[in-house]
Amino acid sequence: MNDVAGARGSSGSSEAAEPRELALAAEFGPAGREQWQRLVAGVLSKTGALPEGFTGAPESLLTSHTYDGIEIQPLYTADDPAPPAGFPGLPPFVRGATPEGHVRGGWDVRALHRTTDPAATNRAVLADLEGGVTSIWLRVGGDALPVDALADALNEMRLDLAPVVLDPGEQYEQAAEALLSLLAETSVPANEVTCGLGADPVGLRARTGRPHELAPAAALAARVAERYPGLRTIVVDALPFHEAGGSDTQELGASIAAGVAYLRALTAAGLGVDDAAAQLEFRYAATADQFLTIAKLRAARRLWARVTEVSGARPRGMRQHAVTSPAMLTRRDPWVNMLRTTVASFAAGIGGADAVTVLPFDSAIGLPDAFSRRIARNTQAILLEESKLAGVLDPAGGSWYVENLTDELARAAWDEFTAIERAGGIEAELGSGALAGRLADTWQARSRRIATRQDPITGVSEFPDLEEKRIERERAPSPVDGGGLPRVRYAQEYERLRDRSDAHLAAHGTRPRVFLATLGPLAAHSARATFAANLFQAGGIEPVNPGVTGDRDALVRAFRESGTAVACLCGSDSAYAEQAGEVATALREAGAVSVLLAGKRADHAGVTGFVHAGCDALAVLTGTLDTLGVDP
């Protein structure tokens, strides 16, 4: 680093001084990759993760993969080049859709409302707006708010200050007329209207499995585009693909294909390609995987920039609406959802989303209450007002990791998009079931990792609380479903097991139990007993640990008093070698139908199964509940 301070020498001469080299942290020697690798190898050796005689790069053992097969390296450096990301507001818009980003006013804080009662909706909407929300996302039609109650639900709302974005399902034409009539009755100038009509025939087909023509939505857009240049008629909703268990690449590829289908329909309806592109807003899921969410939103803008370039449209950044993932929300220990949505909304803001919706923490249970809605909007208030998150343009830009991940996601998603196009487009792929098949394959792979707890779910598959007090909420309106892509939640299978346990508790006064037979001193069995207890509680099974160790007869007496027919041995490998077979046989003779062992598979008499890191926890838990006679 050159120190050029002081242009004059000590004599006061105007001659510039020679620049000096300033050595930062000079007391430390230079650090190189080889030194880092030695430290990595040392840590891996201590944990037993480095095989004896391993000669490869030690960091290769830390490489992980996304569901799209993208390798995530443990370290990225300047030797991992990615293509230039450009500048904010310029193609390919990776760094943001506009030059100023959201520095001046922050992103749009958008709250979802799905209550059927117009008066209750109006109260909740006004409370949100007073609490800092800047736009309203309103579900109307079908089993949601009646279309003819729209005016009552939006009573006293200033549509020039807070836009309304409709989620109208199949009734988008009627809902659009209702909102347009309401706008006509206000004093809002037509050129200042920035609402959204929410028409999405492709998303409807994905949800319902039934074809929905694009032409009526395109005709609606063509009719209102000239009068309301800031209004967006079409939403390209990628949530159906995400909620079916899909990967980030599949979500991106399908959304870009849907966007292209809408461009074709809109231009066929008479709009120019520039005006057609201006009618679209894209909706993406933001998950607790912070970096993948950031990279996904950046990659989406790059992909859409390429589409509009090829289409002949003038350069225009993609309008993005990020929603905290419904699939990641849990019904059990729902308070943890506050943490998930905080990380997700942080990532959405960093990734450059134009509007962000934080779903309340109780959304998977039913209709949110006033407290959960307040927490949802205050989550964004903290990020914007206290953390000043929007005060920096593309803060992740320049990160070797983020730039490489953005590039790899964009390339993989472009392959997915072009594959959909070669098959005839998004409608053809939905009609044939090919896209559904690929999403199902990803969900199956994800389900395996959830079942084996490689994808942990805090409060559900990890650190569950059997004593938690379940919260009750009013039932939410039925979503637009039936015959289309499934809606999944990552925690659903564990929660079904917990439901079985709750029903058993209500019927019998006790939870299903498993007896922990601890072998050896505390230091020998503590880790495995804790592991086993955590695993069984994930299925609603109460672990019984009498604190008796080593004494076979005492263990047998405690087992008989436990009121269960399943036992699990917990101890060290040496304790197993000395006692496992003897104790397991004694427990079987005392009435144990199943004797499991906490640890890797080994040949011990009387042991009928094993629980260990990487085992199929859902299979173990289901089998245990079945063995205990707990009704499915």
Tab-separated table of C-alpha atoms in Angstrom, residues 114-519:
chain	number	residue	atom	x	y	z
A	114	ARG	CA	-55.317	-14.118	3.383
A	115	THR	CA	-58.229	-13.606	5.792
A	116	THR	CA	-61.728	-14.192	4.418
A	117	ASP	CA	-63.468	-11.552	6.526
A	118	PRO	CA	-63.222	-8.052	4.949
A	119	ALA	CA	-63.488	-6.206	8.276
A	120	ALA	CA	-60.743	-8.309	9.859
A	121	THR	CA	-58.638	-7.886	6.742
A	122	ASN	CA	-59.079	-4.124	6.843
A	123	ARG	CA	-58.012	-3.934	10.495
A	124	ALA	CA	-54.931	-6.069	9.826
A	125	VAL	CA	-54.010	-4.139	6.671
A	126	LEU	CA	-54.206	-0.765	8.414
A	127	ALA	CA	-52.191	-2.087	11.374
A	128	ASP	CA	-49.488	-3.312	8.997
A	129	LEU	CA	-49.349	-0.001	7.161
A	130	GLU	CA	-49.098	1.922	10.421
A	131	GLY	CA	-46.328	-0.464	11.473
A	132	GLY	CA	-44.060	0.153	8.501
A	133	VAL	CA	-45.377	-2.083	5.697
A	134	THR	CA	-45.199	-0.346	2.312
A	135	SER	CA	-47.391	-2.588	0.126
A	136	ILE	CA	-50.125	-5.184	0.610
A	137	TRP	CA	-50.251	-8.634	-0.971
A	138	LEU	CA	-53.893	-9.665	-0.851
A	139	ARG	CA	-55.292	-13.108	-1.558
A	140	VAL	CA	-58.762	-12.811	-3.103
A	141	GLY	CA	-61.235	-15.081	-4.810
A	142	GLY	CA	-62.003	-18.745	-4.257
A	143	ASP	CA	-61.953	-19.609	-0.548
A	144	ALA	CA	-60.120	-16.381	0.286
A	145	LEU	CA	-61.497	-12.843	0.518
A	146	PRO	CA	-64.531	-12.447	-1.774
A	147	VAL	CA	-63.783	-10.290	-4.798
A	148	ASP	CA	-66.835	-8.088	-4.158
A	149	ALA	CA	-65.493	-7.326	-0.655
A	150	LEU	CA	-62.260	-5.795	-1.960
A	151	ALA	CA	-63.379	-2.201	-1.385
A	152	ASP	CA	-64.333	-2.948	2.236
A	153	ALA	CA	-61.011	-4.693	2.879
A	154	LEU	CA	-59.087	-1.678	1.541
A	155	ASN	CA	-61.208	0.983	3.207
A	156	GLU	CA	-59.204	4.079	4.250
A	157	MET	CA	-56.103	2.770	2.483
A	158	ARG	CA	-54.110	5.287	0.406
A	159	LEU	CA	-53.407	3.400	-2.827
A	160	ASP	CA	-51.047	6.152	-3.968
A	161	LEU	CA	-48.818	5.564	-0.928
A	162	ALA	CA	-49.125	1.808	-0.520
A	163	PRO	CA	-49.747	-0.324	-3.609
A	164	VAL	CA	-51.897	-3.445	-3.546
A	165	VAL	CA	-50.722	-6.623	-5.249
A	166	LEU	CA	-53.505	-9.143	-5.780
A	167	ASP	CA	-53.218	-12.915	-5.503
A	168	PRO	CA	-56.509	-13.729	-7.233
A	169	GLY	CA	-56.106	-17.297	-8.459
A	170	GLU	CA	-58.560	-18.174	-11.201
A	171	GLN	CA	-60.635	-15.036	-10.611
A	172	TYR	CA	-57.939	-12.638	-11.765
A	173	GLU	CA	-60.182	-10.932	-14.328
A	174	GLN	CA	-62.957	-10.203	-11.816
A	175	ALA	CA	-60.431	-9.145	-9.159
A	176	ALA	CA	-58.711	-6.856	-11.652
A	177	GLU	CA	-61.995	-5.152	-12.502
A	178	ALA	CA	-62.734	-4.654	-8.807
A	179	LEU	CA	-59.336	-3.067	-8.153
A	180	LEU	CA	-59.453	-0.931	-11.293
A	181	SER	CA	-62.913	0.333	-10.305
A	182	LEU	CA	-61.577	1.199	-6.884
A	183	LEU	CA	-58.645	3.057	-8.428
A	184	ALA	CA	-61.002	4.981	-10.693
A	185	GLU	CA	-62.904	6.215	-7.632
A	186	THR	CA	-59.769	7.621	-6.024
A	187	SER	CA	-57.781	10.693	-6.881
A	188	VAL	CA	-54.638	8.690	-7.640
A	189	PRO	CA	-53.268	9.789	-11.049
A	190	ALA	CA	-53.221	6.856	-13.472
A	191	ASN	CA	-49.533	7.273	-14.198
A	192	GLU	CA	-48.728	6.943	-10.477
A	193	VAL	CA	-50.511	3.634	-9.948
A	194	THR	CA	-48.008	0.863	-9.104
A	195	CYS	CA	-50.368	-1.935	-8.082
A	196	GLY	CA	-50.274	-5.513	-9.355
A	197	LEU	CA	-53.182	-7.538	-10.701
A	198	GLY	CA	-51.513	-10.895	-10.058
A	199	ALA	CA	-52.659	-12.813	-13.140
A	200	ASP	CA	-50.655	-16.040	-13.469
A	201	PRO	CA	-52.216	-18.706	-15.704
A	202	VAL	CA	-48.951	-20.704	-15.766
A	203	GLY	CA	-48.826	-20.764	-11.972
A	204	LEU	CA	-52.482	-21.824	-11.897
A	205	ARG	CA	-51.735	-24.723	-14.190
A	206	ALA	CA	-48.796	-25.721	-11.980
A	207	ARG	CA	-51.029	-25.613	-8.891
A	208	THR	CA	-54.169	-27.236	-10.287
A	209	GLY	CA	-52.956	-29.426	-13.123
A	210	ARG	CA	-55.608	-27.879	-15.372
A	211	PRO	CA	-54.751	-25.823	-18.482
A	212	HIS	CA	-55.372	-22.091	-18.161
A	213	GLU	CA	-55.204	-20.004	-21.302
A	214	LEU	CA	-52.679	-17.173	-21.358
A	215	ALA	CA	-54.653	-15.102	-23.879
A	216	PRO	CA	-57.195	-13.589	-21.417
A	217	ALA	CA	-54.408	-12.434	-19.088
A	218	ALA	CA	-52.496	-10.985	-22.037
A	219	ALA	CA	-55.615	-9.196	-23.274
A	220	LEU	CA	-56.141	-7.724	-19.823
A	221	ALA	CA	-52.552	-6.477	-19.767
A	222	ALA	CA	-52.895	-4.930	-23.220
A	223	ARG	CA	-56.065	-3.155	-22.142
A	224	VAL	CA	-54.673	-1.524	-18.999
A	225	ALA	CA	-51.025	-0.967	-20.012
A	226	GLU	CA	-51.571	2.342	-21.770
A	227	ARG	CA	-53.718	3.925	-19.052
A	228	TYR	CA	-51.661	2.570	-16.108
A	229	PRO	CA	-48.023	2.401	-17.264
A	230	GLY	CA	-46.747	1.542	-13.753
A	231	LEU	CA	-49.251	-1.238	-13.103
A	232	ARG	CA	-48.129	-4.849	-13.555
A	233	THR	CA	-50.707	-7.350	-14.724
A	234	ILE	CA	-48.684	-10.570	-14.681
A	235	VAL	CA	-46.792	-12.275	-11.872
A	236	VAL	CA	-44.342	-15.059	-12.716
A	237	ASP	CA	-44.679	-17.084	-9.537
A	238	ALA	CA	-41.858	-19.586	-8.963
A	239	LEU	CA	-43.228	-20.692	-5.579
A	240	PRO	CA	-45.157	-23.671	-7.039
A	241	PHE	CA	-41.869	-25.163	-8.222
A	242	HIS	CA	-40.107	-24.419	-4.944
A	243	GLU	CA	-42.973	-25.761	-2.825
A	244	ALA	CA	-42.954	-28.988	-4.825
A	245	GLY	CA	-39.508	-29.637	-3.369
A	246	GLY	CA	-37.586	-28.332	-6.369
A	247	SER	CA	-34.032	-27.037	-6.453
A	248	ASP	CA	-32.882	-23.477	-7.018
A	249	THR	CA	-31.982	-24.235	-10.615
A	250	GLN	CA	-35.372	-25.805	-11.300
A	251	GLU	CA	-37.110	-22.817	-9.726
A	252	LEU	CA	-35.069	-20.416	-11.847
A	253	GLY	CA	-35.367	-22.366	-15.098
A	254	ALA	CA	-39.123	-22.816	-14.814
A	255	SER	CA	-39.686	-19.160	-13.945
A	256	ILE	CA	-37.653	-17.916	-16.911
A	257	ALA	CA	-39.560	-20.300	-19.181
A	258	ALA	CA	-42.845	-18.951	-17.787
A	259	GLY	CA	-41.617	-15.405	-18.346
A	260	VAL	CA	-40.847	-16.221	-21.978
A	261	ALA	CA	-44.318	-17.743	-22.417
A	262	TYR	CA	-45.853	-14.534	-21.107
A	263	LEU	CA	-43.699	-12.380	-23.399
A	264	ARG	CA	-44.999	-14.351	-26.374
A	265	ALA	CA	-48.622	-14.042	-25.232
A	266	LEU	CA	-48.324	-10.330	-24.459
A	267	THR	CA	-46.716	-9.436	-27.775
A	268	ALA	CA	-49.343	-11.541	-29.548
A	269	ALA	CA	-51.964	-9.428	-27.773
A	270	GLY	CA	-50.503	-6.290	-29.337
A	271	LEU	CA	-47.980	-5.037	-26.800
A	272	GLY	CA	-44.481	-4.141	-27.864
A	273	VAL	CA	-41.736	-6.236	-26.302
A	274	ASP	CA	-40.665	-3.367	-24.025
A	275	ASP	CA	-44.190	-2.859	-22.721
A	276	ALA	CA	-44.651	-6.626	-22.416
A	277	ALA	CA	-41.551	-6.980	-20.254
A	278	ALA	CA	-42.759	-4.108	-18.074
A	279	GLN	CA	-45.906	-6.092	-17.233
A	280	LEU	CA	-44.019	-8.852	-15.388
A	281	GLU	CA	-42.998	-9.264	-11.765
A	282	PHE	CA	-41.111	-12.407	-10.734
A	283	ARG	CA	-41.699	-14.068	-7.361
A	284	TYR	CA	-39.016	-16.259	-5.761
A	285	ALA	CA	-38.575	-18.144	-2.498
A	286	ALA	CA	-35.979	-16.902	-0.024
A	287	THR	CA	-34.699	-19.681	2.223
A	288	ALA	CA	-32.515	-19.986	5.303
A	289	ASP	CA	-29.643	-20.940	2.998
A	290	GLN	CA	-28.318	-17.413	2.918
A	291	PHE	CA	-25.773	-17.659	0.123
A	292	LEU	CA	-27.907	-19.727	-2.242
A	293	THR	CA	-30.728	-17.182	-1.866
A	294	ILE	CA	-28.384	-14.268	-2.588
A	295	ALA	CA	-26.906	-16.027	-5.623
A	296	LYS	CA	-30.329	-17.135	-6.912
A	297	LEU	CA	-31.720	-13.603	-7.035
A	298	ARG	CA	-28.554	-12.291	-8.707
A	299	ALA	CA	-28.578	-15.159	-11.220
A	300	ALA	CA	-32.272	-14.592	-12.008
A	301	ARG	CA	-31.580	-11.031	-13.114
A	302	ARG	CA	-28.730	-12.199	-15.325
A	303	LEU	CA	-30.925	-14.841	-16.961
A	304	TRP	CA	-33.791	-12.454	-17.626
A	305	ALA	CA	-31.393	-9.848	-19.009
A	306	ARG	CA	-30.275	-12.375	-21.596
A	307	VAL	CA	-33.886	-13.210	-22.517
A	308	THR	CA	-34.852	-9.570	-23.009
A	309	GLU	CA	-31.674	-8.951	-24.980
A	310	VAL	CA	-32.479	-11.779	-27.385
A	311	SER	CA	-36.101	-10.594	-27.560
A	312	GLY	CA	-35.006	-7.171	-28.745
A	313	ALA	CA	-36.242	-5.302	-25.680
A	314	ARG	CA	-34.336	-2.366	-24.312
A	315	PRO	CA	-32.255	-3.232	-21.237
A	316	ARG	CA	-34.544	-3.546	-18.226
A	317	GLY	CA	-33.848	-5.095	-14.842
A	318	MET	CA	-36.092	-7.859	-13.561
A	319	ARG	CA	-38.654	-6.808	-10.964
A	320	GLN	CA	-38.333	-9.289	-8.070
A	321	HIS	CA	-40.595	-10.173	-5.159
A	322	ALA	CA	-38.913	-12.471	-2.609
A	323	VAL	CA	-41.039	-14.488	-0.155
A	324	THR	CA	-39.637	-16.353	2.814
A	325	SER	CA	-40.014	-20.018	1.930
A	326	PRO	CA	-43.298	-21.668	3.002
A	327	ALA	CA	-41.589	-25.052	2.615
A	328	MET	CA	-39.051	-24.336	5.355
A	329	LEU	CA	-41.657	-23.301	7.953
A	330	THR	CA	-42.504	-25.747	10.731
A	331	ARG	CA	-45.604	-26.321	12.802
A	332	ARG	CA	-43.547	-27.714	15.671
A	333	ASP	CA	-41.474	-25.240	17.669
A	334	PRO	CA	-42.738	-22.519	15.302
A	335	TRP	CA	-40.822	-19.818	17.189
A	336	VAL	CA	-37.682	-20.999	15.401
A	337	ASN	CA	-39.356	-19.837	12.177
A	338	MET	CA	-38.590	-16.281	13.291
A	339	LEU	CA	-34.899	-17.082	12.948
A	340	ARG	CA	-35.357	-18.782	9.587
A	341	THR	CA	-37.299	-15.873	8.139
A	342	THR	CA	-34.777	-13.376	9.500
A	343	VAL	CA	-31.944	-15.100	7.652
A	344	ALA	CA	-34.091	-15.471	4.522
A	345	SER	CA	-35.185	-11.824	4.438
A	346	PHE	CA	-31.597	-10.725	5.086
A	347	ALA	CA	-30.483	-12.788	2.092
A	348	ALA	CA	-33.322	-11.411	-0.052
A	349	GLY	CA	-32.268	-7.852	0.768
A	350	ILE	CA	-28.603	-8.582	0.112
A	351	GLY	CA	-29.582	-10.325	-3.130
A	352	GLY	CA	-31.341	-7.211	-4.397
A	353	ALA	CA	-35.029	-8.141	-4.211
A	354	ASP	CA	-37.323	-5.190	-4.941
A	355	ALA	CA	-40.066	-6.376	-2.586
A	356	VAL	CA	-39.753	-8.775	0.344
A	357	THR	CA	-42.500	-10.638	2.193
A	358	VAL	CA	-41.681	-12.200	5.555
A	359	LEU	CA	-44.286	-14.851	6.280
A	360	PRO	CA	-45.321	-14.787	9.965
A	361	PHE	CA	-43.823	-17.577	12.061
A	362	ASP	CA	-47.210	-19.287	12.547
A	363	SER	CA	-48.171	-19.313	8.856
A	364	ALA	CA	-47.849	-23.106	8.581
A	365	ILE	CA	-50.328	-23.544	11.427
A	366	GLY	CA	-53.110	-21.235	10.258
A	367	LEU	CA	-53.979	-17.573	9.987
A	368	PRO	CA	-51.364	-15.399	11.720
A	369	ASP	CA	-52.380	-13.355	14.737
A	370	ALA	CA	-51.539	-9.710	15.404
A	371	PHE	CA	-48.357	-10.597	17.309
A	372	SER	CA	-46.892	-12.779	14.554
A	373	ARG	CA	-47.718	-10.182	11.879
A	374	ARG	CA	-45.994	-7.529	14.006
A	375	ILE	CA	-42.861	-9.670	14.376
A	376	ALA	CA	-42.839	-10.315	10.611
A	377	ARG	CA	-42.894	-6.634	9.680
A	378	ASN	CA	-40.485	-5.671	12.477
A	379	THR	CA	-38.004	-8.221	11.172
A	380	GLN	CA	-37.671	-6.111	8.049
A	381	ALA	CA	-37.764	-2.858	10.023
A	382	ILE	CA	-34.675	-3.957	11.948
A	383	LEU	CA	-32.857	-4.941	8.767
A	384	LEU	CA	-33.686	-1.651	7.075
A	385	GLU	CA	-33.770	0.891	9.864
A	386	GLU	CA	-31.343	-0.448	12.453
A	387	SER	CA	-28.965	-2.546	10.360
A	388	LYS	CA	-29.063	-0.174	7.352
A	389	LEU	CA	-28.971	-3.222	5.092
A	390	ALA	CA	-30.176	-1.335	2.013
A	391	GLY	CA	-27.546	1.347	2.468
A	392	VAL	CA	-24.952	-0.505	0.392
A	393	LEU	CA	-25.374	-1.566	-3.228
A	394	ASP	CA	-24.856	-5.296	-3.758
A	395	PRO	CA	-22.773	-5.871	-0.612
A	396	ALA	CA	-22.134	-9.497	-1.642
A	397	GLY	CA	-20.609	-8.376	-4.938
A	398	GLY	CA	-16.940	-9.172	-5.295
A	399	SER	CA	-17.095	-12.149	-2.960
A	400	TRP	CA	-15.299	-14.937	-4.804
A	401	TYR	CA	-17.775	-17.411	-3.347
A	402	VAL	CA	-20.930	-15.453	-4.208
A	403	GLU	CA	-19.742	-14.531	-7.706
A	404	ASN	CA	-18.850	-18.145	-8.518
A	405	LEU	CA	-22.072	-19.475	-7.042
A	406	THR	CA	-24.088	-16.898	-9.007
A	407	ASP	CA	-22.322	-17.925	-12.207
A	408	GLU	CA	-22.812	-21.659	-11.649
A	409	LEU	CA	-26.480	-21.218	-10.757
A	410	ALA	CA	-27.068	-19.076	-13.832
A	411	ARG	CA	-25.422	-21.627	-16.126
A	412	ALA	CA	-27.273	-24.582	-14.641
A	413	ALA	CA	-30.589	-22.695	-14.713
A	414	TRP	CA	-30.044	-21.713	-18.339
A	415	ASP	CA	-29.631	-25.409	-19.160
A	416	GLU	CA	-32.907	-26.139	-17.351
A	417	PHE	CA	-34.662	-23.280	-19.156
A	418	THR	CA	-33.423	-24.328	-22.612
A	419	ALA	CA	-34.416	-27.932	-21.908
A	420	ILE	CA	-37.946	-26.730	-21.138
A	421	GLU	CA	-37.975	-24.674	-24.320
A	422	ARG	CA	-36.779	-27.622	-26.432
A	423	ALA	CA	-39.643	-29.673	-24.992
A	424	GLY	CA	-42.162	-27.099	-26.211
A	425	GLY	CA	-42.193	-24.573	-23.387
A	426	ILE	CA	-43.410	-24.430	-19.817
A	427	GLU	CA	-47.004	-25.345	-20.634
A	428	ALA	CA	-45.933	-28.441	-22.535
A	429	GLU	CA	-43.623	-29.482	-19.698
A	430	LEU	CA	-46.413	-29.059	-17.152
A	431	GLY	CA	-48.863	-30.899	-19.393
A	432	SER	CA	-46.580	-33.875	-19.990
A	433	GLY	CA	-45.551	-34.223	-16.355
A	434	ALA	CA	-41.865	-34.062	-17.261
A	435	LEU	CA	-41.182	-31.056	-15.052
A	436	ALA	CA	-43.192	-32.596	-12.225
A	437	GLY	CA	-41.032	-35.710	-12.532
A	438	ARG	CA	-37.793	-33.743	-12.203
A	439	LEU	CA	-39.162	-31.836	-9.216
A	440	ALA	CA	-40.228	-35.124	-7.623
A	441	ASP	CA	-36.728	-36.545	-8.103
A	442	THR	CA	-35.268	-33.545	-6.290
A	443	TRP	CA	-37.836	-33.841	-3.516
A	444	GLN	CA	-36.958	-37.517	-3.128
A	445	ALA	CA	-33.271	-36.658	-2.806
A	446	ARG	CA	-34.075	-33.885	-0.347
A	447	SER	CA	-36.351	-36.198	1.648
A	448	ARG	CA	-33.521	-38.726	2.010
A	449	ARG	CA	-31.249	-36.074	3.467
A	450	ILE	CA	-33.993	-34.844	5.798
A	451	ALA	CA	-34.725	-38.408	6.920
A	452	THR	CA	-31.054	-39.011	7.702
A	453	ARG	CA	-30.786	-35.566	9.337
A	454	GLN	CA	-28.080	-34.457	6.935
A	455	ASP	CA	-30.428	-31.527	6.327
A	456	PRO	CA	-31.242	-30.731	9.961
A	457	ILE	CA	-34.438	-28.960	10.998
A	458	THR	CA	-33.892	-27.179	14.295
A	459	GLY	CA	-36.671	-27.785	16.788
A	460	VAL	CA	-37.998	-30.719	14.769
A	461	SER	CA	-35.363	-33.247	13.724
A	462	GLU	CA	-32.765	-31.599	15.999
A	463	PHE	CA	-33.309	-30.397	19.566
A	464	PRO	CA	-37.059	-31.115	19.684
A	465	ASP	CA	-39.067	-30.071	22.728
A	466	LEU	CA	-41.666	-32.630	23.755
A	467	GLU	CA	-42.961	-30.240	26.418
A	468	GLU	CA	-43.674	-27.392	24.031
A	469	LYS	CA	-47.128	-25.872	24.264
A	470	ARG	CA	-48.730	-26.054	20.866
A	471	ILE	CA	-50.302	-22.848	19.621
A	472	GLU	CA	-53.697	-22.822	17.963
A	473	ARG	CA	-54.659	-20.614	15.044
A	474	GLU	CA	-57.768	-20.083	12.952
A	475	ARG	CA	-57.763	-22.321	9.904
A	476	ALA	CA	-56.454	-20.607	6.799
A	477	PRO	CA	-58.417	-20.646	3.517
A	478	SER	CA	-57.687	-23.647	1.348
A	479	PRO	CA	-54.931	-22.927	-1.182
A	480	VAL	CA	-55.470	-23.269	-4.915
A	481	ASP	CA	-54.539	-26.928	-5.283
A	482	GLY	CA	-55.748	-30.202	-6.679
A	483	GLY	CA	-54.171	-32.238	-9.429
A	484	GLY	CA	-51.103	-30.093	-9.897
A	485	LEU	CA	-47.712	-29.930	-8.261
A	486	PRO	CA	-47.691	-30.928	-4.595
A	487	ARG	CA	-47.029	-28.542	-1.729
A	488	VAL	CA	-44.486	-29.944	0.688
A	489	ARG	CA	-42.883	-28.754	3.881
A	490	TYR	CA	-39.501	-30.072	4.873
A	491	ALA	CA	-40.623	-30.942	8.423
A	492	GLN	CA	-43.865	-32.687	7.498
A	493	GLU	CA	-42.843	-36.323	8.047
A	494	TYR	CA	-41.369	-35.682	11.491
A	495	GLU	CA	-44.457	-33.696	12.398
A	496	ARG	CA	-46.706	-36.596	11.407
A	497	LEU	CA	-44.819	-38.769	13.891
A	498	ARG	CA	-45.216	-36.112	16.574
A	499	ASP	CA	-48.952	-36.051	15.827
A	500	ARG	CA	-49.081	-39.818	16.443
A	501	SER	CA	-47.330	-39.299	19.764
A	502	ASP	CA	-49.730	-36.522	20.773
A	503	ALA	CA	-52.738	-38.688	19.977
A	504	HIS	CA	-51.250	-41.499	22.077
A	505	LEU	CA	-50.665	-39.081	24.948
A	506	ALA	CA	-54.258	-37.849	24.755
A	507	ALA	CA	-55.623	-41.398	24.717
A	508	HIS	CA	-53.340	-43.047	27.307
A	509	GLY	CA	-51.936	-40.246	29.430
A	510	THR	CA	-48.327	-41.049	28.548
A	511	ARG	CA	-46.141	-40.706	25.488
A	512	PRO	CA	-44.627	-43.713	23.751
A	513	ARG	CA	-41.297	-44.447	25.434
A	514	VAL	CA	-37.931	-45.977	24.777
A	515	PHE	CA	-35.661	-47.226	27.558
A	516	LEU	CA	-32.049	-46.015	27.408
A	517	ALA	CA	-29.830	-48.766	28.778
A	518	THR	CA	-26.590	-46.933	29.573
A	519	LEU	CA	-23.433	-49.008	29.756
